[in-house]
Short mmCIF file of the C-alpha atoms (twelve columns), coordinates in Angstrom:
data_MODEL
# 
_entry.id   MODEL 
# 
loop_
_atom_site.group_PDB 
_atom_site.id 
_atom_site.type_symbol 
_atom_site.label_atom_id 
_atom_site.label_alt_id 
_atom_site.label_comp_id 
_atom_site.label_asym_id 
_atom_site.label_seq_id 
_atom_site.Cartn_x 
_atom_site.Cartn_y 
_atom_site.Cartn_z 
_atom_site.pdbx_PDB_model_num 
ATOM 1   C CA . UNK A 1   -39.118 -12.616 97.313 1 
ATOM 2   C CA . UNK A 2   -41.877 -14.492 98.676 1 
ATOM 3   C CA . UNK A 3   -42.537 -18.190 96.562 1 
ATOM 4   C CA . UNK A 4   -45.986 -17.518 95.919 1 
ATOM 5   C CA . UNK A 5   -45.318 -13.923 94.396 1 
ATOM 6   C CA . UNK A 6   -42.518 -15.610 92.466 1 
ATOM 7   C CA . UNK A 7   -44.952 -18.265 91.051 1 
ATOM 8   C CA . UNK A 8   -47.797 -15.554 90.367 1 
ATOM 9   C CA . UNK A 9   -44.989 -13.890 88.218 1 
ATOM 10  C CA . UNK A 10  -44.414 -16.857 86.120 1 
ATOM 11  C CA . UNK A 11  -47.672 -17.446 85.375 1 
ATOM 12  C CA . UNK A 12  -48.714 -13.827 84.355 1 
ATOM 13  C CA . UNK A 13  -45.162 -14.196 82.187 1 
ATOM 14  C CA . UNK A 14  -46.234 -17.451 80.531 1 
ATOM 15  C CA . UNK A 15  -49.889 -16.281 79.700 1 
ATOM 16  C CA . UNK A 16  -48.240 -12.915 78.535 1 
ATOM 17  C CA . UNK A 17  -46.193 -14.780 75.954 1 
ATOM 18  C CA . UNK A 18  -48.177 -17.142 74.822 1 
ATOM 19  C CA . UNK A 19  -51.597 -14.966 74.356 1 
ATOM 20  C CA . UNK A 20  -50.465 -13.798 71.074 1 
ATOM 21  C CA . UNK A 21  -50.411 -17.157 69.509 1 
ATOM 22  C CA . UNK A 22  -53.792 -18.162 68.158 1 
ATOM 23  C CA . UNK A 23  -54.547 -21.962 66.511 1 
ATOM 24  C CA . UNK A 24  -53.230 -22.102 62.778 1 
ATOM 25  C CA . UNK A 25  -56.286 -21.695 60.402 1 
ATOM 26  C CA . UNK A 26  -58.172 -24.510 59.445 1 
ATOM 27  C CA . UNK A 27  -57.008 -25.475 56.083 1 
ATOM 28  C CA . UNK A 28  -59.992 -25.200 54.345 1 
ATOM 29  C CA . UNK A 29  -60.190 -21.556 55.180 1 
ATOM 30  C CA . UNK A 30  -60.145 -19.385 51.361 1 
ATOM 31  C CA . UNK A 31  -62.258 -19.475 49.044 1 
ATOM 32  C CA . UNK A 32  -62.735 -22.037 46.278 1 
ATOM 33  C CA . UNK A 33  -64.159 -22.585 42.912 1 
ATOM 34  C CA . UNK A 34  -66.146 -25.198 43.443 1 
ATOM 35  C CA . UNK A 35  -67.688 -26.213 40.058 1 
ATOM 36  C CA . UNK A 36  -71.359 -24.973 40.564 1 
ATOM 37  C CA . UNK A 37  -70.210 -22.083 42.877 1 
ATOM 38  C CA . UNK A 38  -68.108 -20.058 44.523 1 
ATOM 39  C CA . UNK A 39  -67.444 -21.084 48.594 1 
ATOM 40  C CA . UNK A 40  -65.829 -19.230 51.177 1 
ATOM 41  C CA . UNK A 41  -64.663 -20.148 54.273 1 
ATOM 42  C CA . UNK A 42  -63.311 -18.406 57.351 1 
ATOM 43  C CA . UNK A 43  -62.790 -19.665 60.656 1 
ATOM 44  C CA . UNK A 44  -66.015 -20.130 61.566 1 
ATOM 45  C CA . UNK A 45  -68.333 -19.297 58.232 1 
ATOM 46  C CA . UNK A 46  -69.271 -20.784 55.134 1 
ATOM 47  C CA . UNK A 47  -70.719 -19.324 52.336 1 
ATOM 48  C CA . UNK A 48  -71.865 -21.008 48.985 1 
ATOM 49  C CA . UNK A 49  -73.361 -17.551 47.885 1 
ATOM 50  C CA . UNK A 50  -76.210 -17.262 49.550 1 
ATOM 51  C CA . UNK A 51  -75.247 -15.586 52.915 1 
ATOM 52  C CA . UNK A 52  -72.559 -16.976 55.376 1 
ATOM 53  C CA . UNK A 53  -73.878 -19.595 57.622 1 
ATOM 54  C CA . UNK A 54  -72.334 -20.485 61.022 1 
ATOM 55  C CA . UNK A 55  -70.361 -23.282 61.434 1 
ATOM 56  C CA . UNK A 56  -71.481 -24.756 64.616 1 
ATOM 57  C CA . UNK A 57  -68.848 -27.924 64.884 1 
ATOM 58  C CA . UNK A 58  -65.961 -29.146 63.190 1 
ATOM 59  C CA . UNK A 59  -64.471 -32.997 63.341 1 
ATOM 60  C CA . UNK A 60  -61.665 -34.422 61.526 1 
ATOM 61  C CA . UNK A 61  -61.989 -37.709 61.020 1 
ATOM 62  C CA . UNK A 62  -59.506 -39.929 59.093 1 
ATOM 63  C CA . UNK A 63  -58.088 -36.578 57.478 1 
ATOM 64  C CA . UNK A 64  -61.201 -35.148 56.189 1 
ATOM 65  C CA . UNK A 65  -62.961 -32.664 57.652 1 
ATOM 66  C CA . UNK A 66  -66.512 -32.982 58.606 1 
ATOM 67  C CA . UNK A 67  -68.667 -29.336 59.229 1 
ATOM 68  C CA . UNK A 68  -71.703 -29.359 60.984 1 
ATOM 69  C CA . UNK A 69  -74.447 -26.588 60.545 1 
ATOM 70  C CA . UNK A 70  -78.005 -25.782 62.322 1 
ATOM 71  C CA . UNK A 71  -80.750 -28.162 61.247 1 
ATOM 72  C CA . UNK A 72  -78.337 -30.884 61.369 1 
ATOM 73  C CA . UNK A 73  -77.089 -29.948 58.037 1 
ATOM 74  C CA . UNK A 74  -73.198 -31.109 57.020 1 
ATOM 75  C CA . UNK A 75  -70.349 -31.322 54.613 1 
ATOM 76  C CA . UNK A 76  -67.210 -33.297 54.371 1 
ATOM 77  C CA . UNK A 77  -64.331 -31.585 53.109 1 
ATOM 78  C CA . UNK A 78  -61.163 -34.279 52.472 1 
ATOM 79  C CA . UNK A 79  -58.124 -34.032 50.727 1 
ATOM 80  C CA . UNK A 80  -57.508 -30.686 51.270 1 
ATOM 81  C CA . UNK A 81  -54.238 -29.217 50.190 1 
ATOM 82  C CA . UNK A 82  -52.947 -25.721 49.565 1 
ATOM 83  C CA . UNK A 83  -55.113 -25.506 45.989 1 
ATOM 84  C CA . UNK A 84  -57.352 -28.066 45.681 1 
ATOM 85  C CA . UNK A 85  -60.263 -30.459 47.810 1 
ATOM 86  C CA . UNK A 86  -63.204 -31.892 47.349 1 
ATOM 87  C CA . UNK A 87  -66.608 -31.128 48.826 1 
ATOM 88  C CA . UNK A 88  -68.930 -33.472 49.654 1 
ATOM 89  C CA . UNK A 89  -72.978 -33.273 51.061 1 
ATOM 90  C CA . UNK A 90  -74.036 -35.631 53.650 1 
ATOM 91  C CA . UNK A 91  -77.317 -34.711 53.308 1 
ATOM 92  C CA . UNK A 92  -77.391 -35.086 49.342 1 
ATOM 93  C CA . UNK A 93  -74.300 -37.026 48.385 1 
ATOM 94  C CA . UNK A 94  -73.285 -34.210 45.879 1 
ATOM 95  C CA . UNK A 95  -69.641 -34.507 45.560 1 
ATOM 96  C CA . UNK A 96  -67.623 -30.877 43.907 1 
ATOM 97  C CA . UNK A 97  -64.138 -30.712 43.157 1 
ATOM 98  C CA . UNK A 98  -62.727 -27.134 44.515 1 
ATOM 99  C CA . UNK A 99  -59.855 -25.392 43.581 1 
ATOM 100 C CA . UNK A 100 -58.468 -22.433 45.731 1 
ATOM 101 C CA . UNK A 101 -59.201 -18.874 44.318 1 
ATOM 102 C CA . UNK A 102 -57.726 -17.164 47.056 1 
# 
């Protein structure tokens, strides 16, 4: 066999396996009770009940989680476990304790 029909191989092999595998889910993905409201998150939605709104960036810093909506709008989300975090607004400082639903 010729090398570079070889190395084509292994590459189409390697992609092959490994396109299955997607990124574990952010942690904060669920939904939770959070005191005023119930929020949902998927991978790239969040929804405190009034319509799912795209999540345009995500950083963690330090552990937490900091989500970053249109108009410049974000929320922190730290200590986030299997069943409980807390929710913070950088825009108004309004801090919720959350505890998963589902």
């Amino acid at each position: 066999m010729r090398p570079d029909f070889i190395a084509v191989a292994a590459v189409i092999a390697l992609v092959t396996a490994t396109a299955g595998l997607a990124a574990d889910p952010a942690p904060y993905v669920g939904t939770w009770d959070c005191e005023v409201s119930t929020f949902t998150f998927t991978g790239d939605t969040y929804d405190a009940g009034e319509g799912p709104m795209p999540i345009r960036k995500v950083e963690k810093i330090d552990g937490s989680y900091v989500l970053s909506f249109d108009d410049g709008y974000q929320i922190s989300l730290s200590g986030v476990t299997d069943t409980s975090m807390q929710w913070l607004s950088m825009a108004s400082g309004d801090p919720f304790e959350c505890k998963r639903v589902r």
